[in-house]
């Protein structure tokens, strides 16, 4: 059932070219300019008119929500707030009629996310679900939604569910932005074209697995890790750190790269590995100077860079290349090497990657 892989997590990482393609099947066609999310047909119009979207989720799904915040705000110019479902439900959150709540959940059974939905519904919000498990509790509690179609995810660490969530949310943001008129037709076409190419770009990154394994061997005994990224890559940094801590039990923190100098920089010495997501995007130069700051303090830098980058390899201790793509879609591909890095580190440390200690696949208690 593991299809020849040693663990479900590895199988699920390798399934991503297919799961992302499955998620877009029948929904995107760049040649004909098609973008449809069947379950949201009647809601794209309303989303285009809303003033505010609140996203509720937990864990990795919350990270997908952060990526969505950046995409929605940039393309559709809609105010988006991303909330931990557990915090949202225990305050007295401000929700007005006309507000949209997007609930993201792989399992569709997370207790806090479900409770946040019920609360928002009672206050008059329209709830859209982005879930993987068909017929689970969350999709049944929402007004509308789009499934991620990633197939069953068995490993406790979420991998292919995350990339499918980001794919669905990107499709939603693009559809809403087009309807709203904030997206130029050329950019719309280009984004569809770029979406269609994501599966093959993930495939390319999977081919660097041997190199990632070698890097993992260098750092398997580290006690701490820092992950840094800016813009669309900030949530990728958070996700990389979560993946590492949950399966390898190494303490890891993700930060926006610019926040480093507001505290975490004090942690940096020759023992500290710092993973930078340093792709060629609008924050590239800024991230380059953050890398210099880490090197000046003798930190060990592992950098995810865009193919052909000549500068960062002269500064970083290790680099992993990913293909170039539209900035908004980088998280779909930049996450892959971080999944593999944590997987290999955990295996080298002898950890039970599919069922890490203290964790359950879905958190159905508060
Ligand atoms: O099923 P959900 O997406 O609602 O689950 C949310 C979190 O419990 C989940 O993403 C958790 O953080 C994962 N173990 C992360 O890999």
mmCIF file of C-alpha atoms and ligand atoms in Angstrom:
data_model
loop_
_atom_site.group_PDB
_atom_site.id
_atom_site.type_symbol
_atom_site.label_atom_id
_atom_site.label_comp_id
_atom_site.label_asym_id
_atom_site.label_seq_id
_atom_site.Cartn_x
_atom_site.Cartn_y
_atom_site.Cartn_z
ATOM 1 C CA UNK A 1 0.000 0.000 0.000
ATOM 2 C CA UNK A 2 3.037 2.243 0.337
ATOM 3 C CA UNK A 3 3.643 1.652 -3.359
ATOM 4 C CA UNK A 4 7.255 0.607 -2.862
ATOM 5 C CA UNK A 5 8.137 3.595 -0.686
ATOM 6 C CA UNK A 6 9.520 3.129 2.789
ATOM 7 C CA UNK A 7 6.992 5.472 4.350
ATOM 8 C CA UNK A 8 3.629 6.984 3.498
ATOM 9 C CA UNK A 9 5.134 10.424 3.915
ATOM 10 C CA UNK A 10 7.700 9.792 1.182
ATOM 11 C CA UNK A 11 5.044 8.287 -1.079
ATOM 12 C CA UNK A 12 2.833 11.323 -0.517
ATOM 13 C CA UNK A 13 5.694 13.743 -1.203
ATOM 14 C CA UNK A 14 6.374 11.952 -4.478
ATOM 15 C CA UNK A 15 2.691 11.924 -5.400
ATOM 16 C CA UNK A 16 2.583 15.696 -5.623
ATOM 17 C CA UNK A 17 3.085 16.113 -9.371
ATOM 18 C CA UNK A 18 -0.007 13.940 -9.734
ATOM 19 C CA UNK A 19 -2.042 15.275 -6.822
ATOM 20 C CA UNK A 20 -1.573 18.889 -7.914
ATOM 21 C CA UNK A 21 -2.551 17.892 -11.467
ATOM 22 C CA UNK A 22 -5.614 16.033 -10.119
ATOM 23 C CA UNK A 23 -6.567 19.106 -8.161
ATOM 24 C CA UNK A 24 -6.590 21.198 -11.359
ATOM 25 C CA UNK A 25 -8.196 18.557 -13.583
ATOM 26 C CA UNK A 26 -11.269 19.922 -15.357
ATOM 27 C CA UNK A 27 -10.785 23.216 -13.552
ATOM 28 C CA UNK A 28 -7.955 24.902 -15.438
ATOM 29 C CA UNK A 29 -7.185 25.106 -19.122
ATOM 30 C CA UNK A 30 -4.783 27.815 -20.169
ATOM 31 C CA UNK A 31 -5.298 27.372 -23.918
ATOM 32 C CA UNK A 32 -9.013 28.044 -23.723
ATOM 33 C CA UNK A 33 -8.765 30.436 -20.764
ATOM 34 C CA UNK A 34 -10.881 28.102 -18.618
ATOM 35 C CA UNK A 35 -10.963 28.414 -14.839
ATOM 36 C CA UNK A 36 -13.923 26.854 -13.037
ATOM 37 C CA UNK A 37 -14.442 25.608 -9.527
ATOM 38 C CA UNK A 38 -17.756 23.778 -9.811
ATOM 39 C CA UNK A 39 -18.734 24.040 -6.143
ATOM 40 C CA UNK A 40 -18.101 27.783 -6.114
ATOM 41 C CA UNK A 41 -19.844 28.734 -9.341
ATOM 42 C CA UNK A 42 -22.473 30.829 -7.574
ATOM 43 C CA UNK A 43 -20.041 32.342 -5.106
ATOM 44 C CA UNK A 44 -17.250 33.828 -7.239
ATOM 45 C CA UNK A 45 -19.450 36.809 -7.964
ATOM 46 C CA UNK A 46 -20.238 37.337 -4.285
ATOM 47 C CA UNK A 47 -16.598 36.902 -3.285
ATOM 48 C CA UNK A 48 -15.643 39.527 -5.843
ATOM 49 C CA UNK A 49 -17.975 41.955 -4.041
ATOM 50 C CA UNK A 50 -17.012 41.154 -0.462
ATOM 51 C CA UNK A 51 -14.925 43.583 1.530
ATOM 52 C CA UNK A 52 -13.390 41.027 3.815
ATOM 53 C CA UNK A 53 -12.400 37.390 3.912
ATOM 54 C CA UNK A 54 -11.452 35.624 7.140
ATOM 55 C CA UNK A 55 -9.544 32.373 6.780
ATOM 56 C CA UNK A 56 -9.689 29.876 9.650
ATOM 57 C CA UNK A 57 -7.529 26.759 9.938
ATOM 58 C CA UNK A 58 -4.917 24.991 12.075
ATOM 59 C CA UNK A 59 -1.350 23.813 11.524
ATOM 60 C CA UNK A 60 -0.278 23.256 7.946
ATOM 61 C CA UNK A 61 -3.718 24.280 6.695
ATOM 62 C CA UNK A 62 -3.208 27.611 8.448
ATOM 63 C CA UNK A 63 0.044 28.010 6.516
ATOM 64 C CA UNK A 64 -1.860 27.402 3.279
ATOM 65 C CA UNK A 65 -4.213 30.140 4.488
ATOM 66 C CA UNK A 66 -1.307 32.567 4.866
ATOM 67 C CA UNK A 67 -0.214 31.897 1.295
ATOM 68 C CA UNK A 68 -3.814 32.529 0.221
ATOM 69 C CA UNK A 69 -3.860 35.844 2.084
ATOM 70 C CA UNK A 70 -0.923 37.088 0.014
ATOM 71 C CA UNK A 71 -2.439 35.849 -3.256
ATOM 72 C CA UNK A 72 -5.954 37.205 -2.606
ATOM 73 C CA UNK A 73 -4.694 40.577 -1.460
ATOM 74 C CA UNK A 74 -2.317 40.984 -4.355
ATOM 75 C CA UNK A 75 -4.523 39.734 -7.177
ATOM 76 C CA UNK A 76 -8.042 40.512 -5.957
ATOM 77 C CA UNK A 77 -7.304 43.433 -3.606
ATOM 78 C CA UNK A 78 -9.589 41.987 -0.930
ATOM 79 C CA UNK A 79 -8.745 42.395 2.733
ATOM 80 C CA UNK A 80 -7.899 38.950 4.145
ATOM 81 C CA UNK A 81 -7.272 37.929 7.744
ATOM 82 C CA UNK A 82 -5.892 34.523 8.619
ATOM 83 C CA UNK A 83 -6.818 33.163 12.013
ATOM 84 C CA UNK A 84 -5.932 30.118 14.027
ATOM 85 C CA UNK A 85 -9.349 28.492 14.383
ATOM 86 C CA UNK A 86 -8.700 27.944 18.095
ATOM 87 C CA UNK A 87 -8.081 31.636 18.742
ATOM 88 C CA UNK A 88 -10.901 32.836 16.552
ATOM 89 C CA UNK A 89 -13.522 30.743 18.311
ATOM 90 C CA UNK A 90 -12.588 31.732 21.839
ATOM 91 C CA UNK A 91 -12.694 35.488 21.280
ATOM 92 C CA UNK A 92 -15.717 37.412 20.325
ATOM 93 C CA UNK A 93 -14.629 37.819 16.712
ATOM 94 C CA UNK A 94 -16.023 40.631 14.593
ATOM 95 C CA UNK A 95 -17.995 39.064 11.774
ATOM 96 C CA UNK A 96 -20.627 40.907 9.811
ATOM 97 C CA UNK A 97 -23.151 39.760 7.291
ATOM 98 C CA UNK A 98 -21.493 39.797 3.922
ATOM 99 C CA UNK A 99 -18.181 38.578 5.329
ATOM 100 C CA UNK A 100 -16.784 35.419 3.864
ATOM 101 C CA UNK A 101 -15.025 32.783 5.924
ATOM 102 C CA UNK A 102 -12.803 30.253 4.197
ATOM 103 C CA UNK A 103 -12.156 27.159 6.321
ATOM 104 C CA UNK A 104 -9.219 25.012 5.267
ATOM 105 C CA UNK A 105 -8.842 21.447 6.521
ATOM 106 C CA UNK A 106 -7.303 18.316 5.084
ATOM 107 C CA UNK A 107 -9.295 15.926 7.271
ATOM 108 C CA UNK A 108 -12.457 18.002 7.470
ATOM 109 C CA UNK A 109 -12.696 16.861 11.093
ATOM 110 C CA UNK A 110 -10.539 19.313 13.059
ATOM 111 C CA UNK A 111 -12.617 20.261 16.111
ATOM 112 C CA UNK A 112 -11.444 23.866 16.424
ATOM 113 C CA UNK A 113 -11.959 24.578 12.728
ATOM 114 C CA UNK A 114 -15.440 23.086 12.839
ATOM 115 C CA UNK A 115 -16.349 25.154 15.911
ATOM 116 C CA UNK A 116 -14.989 28.327 14.254
ATOM 117 C CA UNK A 117 -17.254 27.647 11.274
ATOM 118 C CA UNK A 118 -20.346 27.243 13.469
ATOM 119 C CA UNK A 119 -19.539 30.489 15.266
ATOM 120 C CA UNK A 120 -19.005 32.439 12.029
ATOM 121 C CA UNK A 121 -22.197 30.965 10.582
ATOM 122 C CA UNK A 122 -24.188 32.078 13.613
ATOM 123 C CA UNK A 123 -22.932 35.615 12.976
ATOM 124 C CA UNK A 124 -24.125 35.608 9.386
ATOM 125 C CA UNK A 125 -20.955 34.860 7.422
ATOM 126 C CA UNK A 126 -20.899 32.775 4.282
ATOM 127 C CA UNK A 127 -18.612 29.795 4.762
ATOM 128 C CA UNK A 128 -16.498 28.270 2.013
ATOM 129 C CA UNK A 129 -14.663 25.014 2.693
ATOM 130 C CA UNK A 130 -11.365 23.846 1.228
ATOM 131 C CA UNK A 131 -11.113 20.209 2.321
ATOM 132 C CA UNK A 132 -9.570 16.968 1.175
ATOM 133 C CA UNK A 133 -11.760 14.274 2.718
ATOM 134 C CA UNK A 134 -15.009 14.114 0.763
ATOM 135 C CA UNK A 135 -18.143 14.044 2.904
ATOM 136 C CA UNK A 136 -16.307 14.841 6.153
ATOM 137 C CA UNK A 137 -17.835 17.099 8.826
ATOM 138 C CA UNK A 138 -16.435 20.468 7.644
ATOM 139 C CA UNK A 139 -17.682 20.265 4.034
ATOM 140 C CA UNK A 140 -21.089 19.342 5.442
ATOM 141 C CA UNK A 141 -21.103 22.428 7.659
ATOM 142 C CA UNK A 142 -20.173 24.930 4.921
ATOM 143 C CA UNK A 143 -22.338 26.779 2.376
ATOM 144 C CA UNK A 144 -20.069 25.882 -0.535
ATOM 145 C CA UNK A 145 -16.555 24.753 -1.203
ATOM 146 C CA UNK A 146 -13.940 23.137 -3.352
ATOM 147 C CA UNK A 147 -12.309 19.807 -2.634
ATOM 148 C CA UNK A 148 -8.563 19.477 -2.981
ATOM 149 C CA UNK A 149 -8.699 15.964 -4.532
ATOM 150 C CA UNK A 150 -5.217 15.091 -3.282
ATOM 151 C CA UNK A 151 -6.252 11.523 -2.428
ATOM 152 C CA UNK A 152 -5.917 9.975 1.043
ATOM 153 C CA UNK A 153 -3.101 11.404 3.147
ATOM 154 C CA UNK A 154 -1.913 8.832 5.687
ATOM 155 C CA UNK A 155 1.336 10.348 6.999
ATOM 156 C CA UNK A 156 0.658 12.536 10.016
ATOM 157 C CA UNK A 157 2.841 15.250 8.493
ATOM 158 C CA UNK A 158 0.760 16.993 5.896
ATOM 159 C CA UNK A 159 2.484 17.215 2.508
ATOM 160 C CA UNK A 160 0.376 16.707 -0.602
ATOM 161 C CA UNK A 161 -2.665 18.165 1.158
ATOM 162 C CA UNK A 162 -0.795 21.460 1.587
ATOM 163 C CA UNK A 163 0.158 21.807 -2.078
ATOM 164 C CA UNK A 164 -3.383 20.905 -3.118
ATOM 165 C CA UNK A 165 -4.832 23.471 -0.693
ATOM 166 C CA UNK A 166 -2.590 26.196 -2.081
ATOM 167 C CA UNK A 167 -3.543 25.148 -5.617
ATOM 168 C CA UNK A 168 -7.275 25.434 -4.871
ATOM 169 C CA UNK A 169 -6.853 28.735 -3.058
ATOM 170 C CA UNK A 170 -4.744 30.143 -5.901
ATOM 171 C CA UNK A 171 -7.431 29.092 -8.400
ATOM 172 C CA UNK A 172 -10.076 30.759 -6.238
ATOM 173 C CA UNK A 173 -8.099 33.984 -5.915
ATOM 174 C CA UNK A 174 -7.449 34.113 -9.648
ATOM 175 C CA UNK A 175 -11.127 33.467 -10.464
ATOM 176 C CA UNK A 176 -12.300 36.128 -8.016
ATOM 177 C CA UNK A 177 -9.710 38.663 -9.206
ATOM 178 C CA UNK A 178 -10.762 38.157 -12.785
ATOM 179 C CA UNK A 179 -14.407 38.618 -11.900
ATOM 180 C CA UNK A 180 -13.570 41.711 -9.907
ATOM 181 C CA UNK A 181 -11.562 43.170 -12.749
ATOM 182 C CA UNK A 182 -8.343 43.553 -10.753
ATOM 183 C CA UNK A 183 -6.495 41.087 -12.955
ATOM 184 C CA UNK A 184 -5.363 41.999 -16.431
ATOM 185 C CA UNK A 185 -6.392 39.422 -19.043
ATOM 186 C CA UNK A 186 -2.735 38.765 -19.941
ATOM 187 C CA UNK A 187 -1.818 38.096 -16.321
ATOM 188 C CA UNK A 188 -4.871 35.853 -16.000
ATOM 189 C CA UNK A 189 -3.733 33.777 -18.975
ATOM 190 C CA UNK A 190 -0.170 33.715 -17.752
ATOM 191 C CA UNK A 191 -1.214 32.496 -14.306
ATOM 192 C CA UNK A 192 -3.253 29.650 -15.804
ATOM 193 C CA UNK A 193 -0.327 28.719 -17.995
ATOM 194 C CA UNK A 194 1.992 28.778 -14.991
ATOM 195 C CA UNK A 195 -0.425 26.708 -12.894
ATOM 196 C CA UNK A 196 -0.462 24.013 -15.558
ATOM 197 C CA UNK A 197 3.309 23.817 -15.386
ATOM 198 C CA UNK A 198 3.532 23.349 -11.620
ATOM 199 C CA UNK A 199 3.324 19.519 -11.665
ATOM 200 C CA UNK A 200 6.339 19.235 -13.971
ATOM 201 C CA UNK A 201 8.267 21.759 -11.864
ATOM 202 C CA UNK A 202 7.568 19.671 -8.757
ATOM 203 C CA UNK A 203 8.839 16.672 -10.732
ATOM 204 C CA UNK A 204 12.083 18.547 -11.424
ATOM 205 C CA UNK A 205 12.563 19.327 -7.739
ATOM 206 C CA UNK A 206 11.954 15.703 -6.733
ATOM 207 C CA UNK A 207 14.971 14.787 -8.858
ATOM 208 C CA UNK A 208 17.214 16.715 -6.450
ATOM 209 C CA UNK A 209 16.294 14.283 -3.661
ATOM 210 C CA UNK A 210 19.764 12.678 -3.473
ATOM 211 C CA UNK A 211 21.370 16.044 -2.900
ATOM 212 C CA UNK A 212 18.793 16.886 -0.233
ATOM 213 C CA UNK A 213 19.542 13.573 1.476
ATOM 214 C CA UNK A 214 23.235 14.477 1.584
ATOM 215 C CA UNK A 215 22.417 17.833 3.130
ATOM 216 C CA UNK A 216 20.169 16.077 5.655
ATOM 217 C CA UNK A 217 23.101 13.873 6.687
ATOM 218 C CA UNK A 218 25.145 16.980 7.535
ATOM 219 C CA UNK A 219 22.487 18.353 9.849
ATOM 220 C CA UNK A 220 20.843 15.312 11.384
ATOM 221 C CA UNK A 221 22.389 15.988 14.783
ATOM 222 C CA UNK A 222 21.525 19.679 14.920
ATOM 223 C CA UNK A 223 19.473 20.698 17.908
ATOM 224 C CA UNK A 224 17.868 23.776 16.353
ATOM 225 C CA UNK A 225 16.946 25.153 12.960
ATOM 226 C CA UNK A 226 15.747 28.519 11.732
ATOM 227 C CA UNK A 227 13.726 28.931 8.516
ATOM 228 C CA UNK A 228 13.487 32.338 6.874
ATOM 229 C CA UNK A 229 11.593 33.717 3.902
ATOM 230 C CA UNK A 230 9.839 36.891 2.824
ATOM 231 C CA UNK A 231 6.540 37.565 1.107
ATOM 232 C CA UNK A 232 5.054 34.427 -0.401
ATOM 233 C CA UNK A 233 7.954 32.479 1.061
ATOM 234 C CA UNK A 234 7.311 33.486 4.652
ATOM 235 C CA UNK A 235 4.546 30.867 5.054
ATOM 236 C CA UNK A 236 6.877 28.395 3.329
ATOM 237 C CA UNK A 237 9.421 29.054 6.100
ATOM 238 C CA UNK A 238 6.771 28.371 8.745
ATOM 239 C CA UNK A 239 5.736 25.183 6.999
ATOM 240 C CA UNK A 240 9.353 23.983 6.654
ATOM 241 C CA UNK A 241 9.910 24.502 10.378
ATOM 242 C CA UNK A 242 6.676 22.736 11.356
ATOM 243 C CA UNK A 243 7.531 19.752 9.165
ATOM 244 C CA UNK A 244 10.945 19.410 10.782
ATOM 245 C CA UNK A 245 9.796 19.694 14.374
ATOM 246 C CA UNK A 246 6.858 17.345 14.130
ATOM 247 C CA UNK A 247 8.710 14.400 12.614
ATOM 248 C CA UNK A 248 12.349 14.825 13.715
ATOM 249 C CA UNK A 249 11.767 16.454 17.129
ATOM 250 C CA UNK A 250 14.401 19.079 16.317
ATOM 251 C CA UNK A 251 13.431 22.504 17.563
ATOM 252 C CA UNK A 252 12.766 24.709 14.536
ATOM 253 C CA UNK A 253 11.356 28.172 14.088
ATOM 254 C CA UNK A 254 10.111 29.920 11.006
ATOM 255 C CA UNK A 255 10.257 33.693 10.723
ATOM 256 C CA UNK A 256 9.842 36.392 8.123
ATOM 257 C CA UNK A 257 13.482 36.987 7.156
ATOM 258 C CA UNK A 258 13.314 40.662 8.137
ATOM 259 C CA UNK A 259 12.223 39.780 11.669
ATOM 260 C CA UNK A 260 15.539 38.046 12.243
ATOM 261 C CA UNK A 261 17.169 41.207 13.489
ATOM 262 C CA UNK A 262 14.393 41.756 16.013
ATOM 263 C CA UNK A 263 15.497 38.811 18.130
ATOM 264 C CA UNK A 264 16.273 35.487 16.489
ATOM 265 C CA UNK A 265 19.633 36.748 15.186
ATOM 266 C CA UNK A 266 20.907 36.346 18.749
ATOM 267 C CA UNK A 267 20.647 32.576 18.277
ATOM 268 C CA UNK A 268 22.983 32.449 15.315
ATOM 269 C CA UNK A 269 26.403 30.882 15.719
ATOM 270 C CA UNK A 270 28.370 28.167 13.907
ATOM 271 C CA UNK A 271 26.004 25.536 15.286
ATOM 272 C CA UNK A 272 22.865 27.067 13.806
ATOM 273 C CA UNK A 273 21.531 25.894 10.438
ATOM 274 C CA UNK A 274 19.425 28.563 8.735
ATOM 275 C CA UNK A 275 17.233 27.552 5.822
ATOM 276 C CA UNK A 276 16.513 30.446 3.488
ATOM 277 C CA UNK A 277 13.839 30.378 0.829
ATOM 278 C CA UNK A 278 15.708 32.770 -1.433
ATOM 279 C CA UNK A 279 14.089 32.561 -4.847
ATOM 280 C CA UNK A 280 14.357 35.231 -7.559
ATOM 281 C CA UNK A 281 11.280 37.257 -6.660
ATOM 282 C CA UNK A 282 10.515 40.775 -5.531
ATOM 283 C CA UNK A 283 12.289 40.241 -2.174
ATOM 284 C CA UNK A 284 15.425 38.638 -3.621
ATOM 285 C CA UNK A 285 17.900 41.448 -2.844
ATOM 286 C CA UNK A 286 16.588 41.817 0.689
ATOM 287 C CA UNK A 287 16.940 38.100 1.325
ATOM 288 C CA UNK A 288 20.482 38.158 -0.056
ATOM 289 C CA UNK A 289 21.428 40.707 2.596
ATOM 290 C CA UNK A 290 19.789 38.572 5.282
ATOM 291 C CA UNK A 291 21.957 35.659 4.127
ATOM 292 C CA UNK A 292 25.039 37.881 4.473
ATOM 293 C CA UNK A 293 23.971 38.764 8.006
ATOM 294 C CA UNK A 294 23.741 35.085 8.918
ATOM 295 C CA UNK A 295 27.083 34.231 7.303
ATOM 296 C CA UNK A 296 28.742 37.124 9.127
ATOM 297 C CA UNK A 297 27.737 35.356 12.345
ATOM 298 C CA UNK A 298 29.003 31.978 11.087
ATOM 299 C CA UNK A 299 25.544 30.399 10.733
ATOM 300 C CA UNK A 300 25.253 27.499 8.285
ATOM 301 C CA UNK A 301 23.091 28.479 5.338
ATOM 302 C CA UNK A 302 20.966 26.095 3.293
ATOM 303 C CA UNK A 303 19.285 28.094 0.532
ATOM 304 C CA UNK A 304 16.420 27.236 -1.784
ATOM 305 C CA UNK A 305 17.242 29.250 -4.902
ATOM 306 C CA UNK A 306 15.950 29.754 -8.414
ATOM 307 C CA UNK A 307 17.647 27.681 -11.104
ATOM 308 C CA UNK A 308 20.649 29.506 -12.507
ATOM 309 C CA UNK A 309 21.204 31.763 -9.485
ATOM 310 C CA UNK A 310 24.924 32.572 -9.512
ATOM 311 C CA UNK A 311 25.154 34.796 -6.457
ATOM 312 C CA UNK A 312 23.669 32.849 -3.553
ATOM 313 C CA UNK A 313 25.754 29.694 -4.186
ATOM 314 C CA UNK A 314 28.855 31.837 -3.494
ATOM 315 C CA UNK A 315 27.480 32.698 -0.049
ATOM 316 C CA UNK A 316 25.451 29.722 1.125
ATOM 317 C CA UNK A 317 26.908 26.458 2.430
ATOM 318 C CA UNK A 318 24.363 24.429 0.474
ATOM 319 C CA UNK A 319 21.906 25.341 -2.243
ATOM 320 C CA UNK A 320 18.935 23.518 -3.708
ATOM 321 C CA UNK A 321 17.583 24.796 -7.028
ATOM 322 C CA UNK A 322 13.952 25.063 -8.045
ATOM 323 C CA UNK A 323 12.670 26.191 -11.465
ATOM 324 C CA UNK A 324 11.552 29.788 -12.041
ATOM 325 C CA UNK A 325 7.818 30.580 -11.908
ATOM 326 C CA UNK A 326 5.292 33.315 -11.161
ATOM 327 C CA UNK A 327 5.990 34.627 -7.683
ATOM 328 C CA UNK A 328 2.533 33.815 -6.330
ATOM 329 C CA UNK A 329 3.001 30.124 -7.133
ATOM 330 C CA UNK A 330 6.481 29.633 -5.659
ATOM 331 C CA UNK A 331 5.146 28.129 -2.383
ATOM 332 C CA UNK A 332 3.765 25.183 -4.383
ATOM 333 C CA UNK A 333 7.275 24.193 -5.411
ATOM 334 C CA UNK A 334 9.571 25.692 -2.752
ATOM 335 C CA UNK A 335 7.842 23.582 -0.076
ATOM 336 C CA UNK A 336 8.891 20.310 -1.722
ATOM 337 C CA UNK A 337 12.620 20.400 -0.841
ATOM 338 C CA UNK A 338 11.718 21.341 2.742
ATOM 339 C CA UNK A 339 9.403 18.333 3.008
ATOM 340 C CA UNK A 340 12.218 16.101 1.748
ATOM 341 C CA UNK A 341 14.794 17.682 4.038
ATOM 342 C CA UNK A 342 12.715 17.034 7.138
ATOM 343 C CA UNK A 343 11.823 13.549 5.941
ATOM 344 C CA UNK A 344 15.467 12.529 5.490
ATOM 345 C CA UNK A 345 16.586 14.110 8.744
ATOM 346 C CA UNK A 346 13.830 12.261 10.617
ATOM 347 C CA UNK A 347 14.688 8.928 8.962
ATOM 348 C CA UNK A 348 18.405 9.394 9.725
ATOM 349 C CA UNK A 349 17.509 10.057 13.348
ATOM 350 C CA UNK A 350 15.488 6.847 13.459
ATOM 351 C CA UNK A 351 12.155 8.593 14.016
ATOM 352 C CA UNK A 352 8.769 7.162 13.160
ATOM 353 C CA UNK A 353 7.976 9.632 10.406
ATOM 354 C CA UNK A 354 4.480 8.417 9.610
ATOM 355 C CA UNK A 355 3.337 8.401 13.210
ATOM 356 C CA UNK A 356 5.346 10.891 15.211
ATOM 357 C CA UNK A 357 5.025 10.807 18.977
ATOM 358 C CA UNK A 358 2.185 12.710 20.639
ATOM 359 C CA UNK A 359 0.419 13.446 17.329
ATOM 360 C CA UNK A 360 -2.747 12.217 15.677
ATOM 361 C CA UNK A 361 -3.664 12.625 12.029
ATOM 362 C CA UNK A 362 -6.691 14.653 12.843
ATOM 363 C CA UNK A 363 -7.176 16.636 15.998
ATOM 364 C CA UNK A 364 -10.790 16.036 16.893
ATOM 365 C CA UNK A 365 -10.431 17.283 20.461
ATOM 366 C CA UNK A 366 -10.161 20.922 21.457
HETATM 367 O O1 LIG B 1 -6.972 18.143 8.908
HETATM 368 P P1 LIG B 1 -6.557 19.580 9.106
HETATM 369 O O2 LIG B 1 -5.967 20.179 7.887
HETATM 370 O O3 LIG B 1 -7.657 20.427 9.657
HETATM 371 O O4 LIG B 1 -5.416 19.517 10.194
HETATM 372 C C1 LIG B 1 -4.820 20.672 10.692
HETATM 373 C C2 LIG B 1 -3.559 20.358 11.460
HETATM 374 O O5 LIG B 1 -3.835 19.525 12.553
HETATM 375 C C3 LIG B 1 -2.505 19.682 10.585
HETATM 376 O O6 LIG B 1 -2.202 20.436 9.445
HETATM 377 C C4 LIG B 1 -1.209 19.421 11.362
HETATM 378 O O7 LIG B 1 -0.596 20.639 11.700
HETATM 379 C C5 LIG B 1 -0.258 18.536 10.546
HETATM 380 N N1 LIG B 1 0.209 17.417 11.337
HETATM 381 C C6 LIG B 1 0.931 19.269 10.022
HETATM 382 O O8 LIG B 1 1.774 18.464 9.265
#
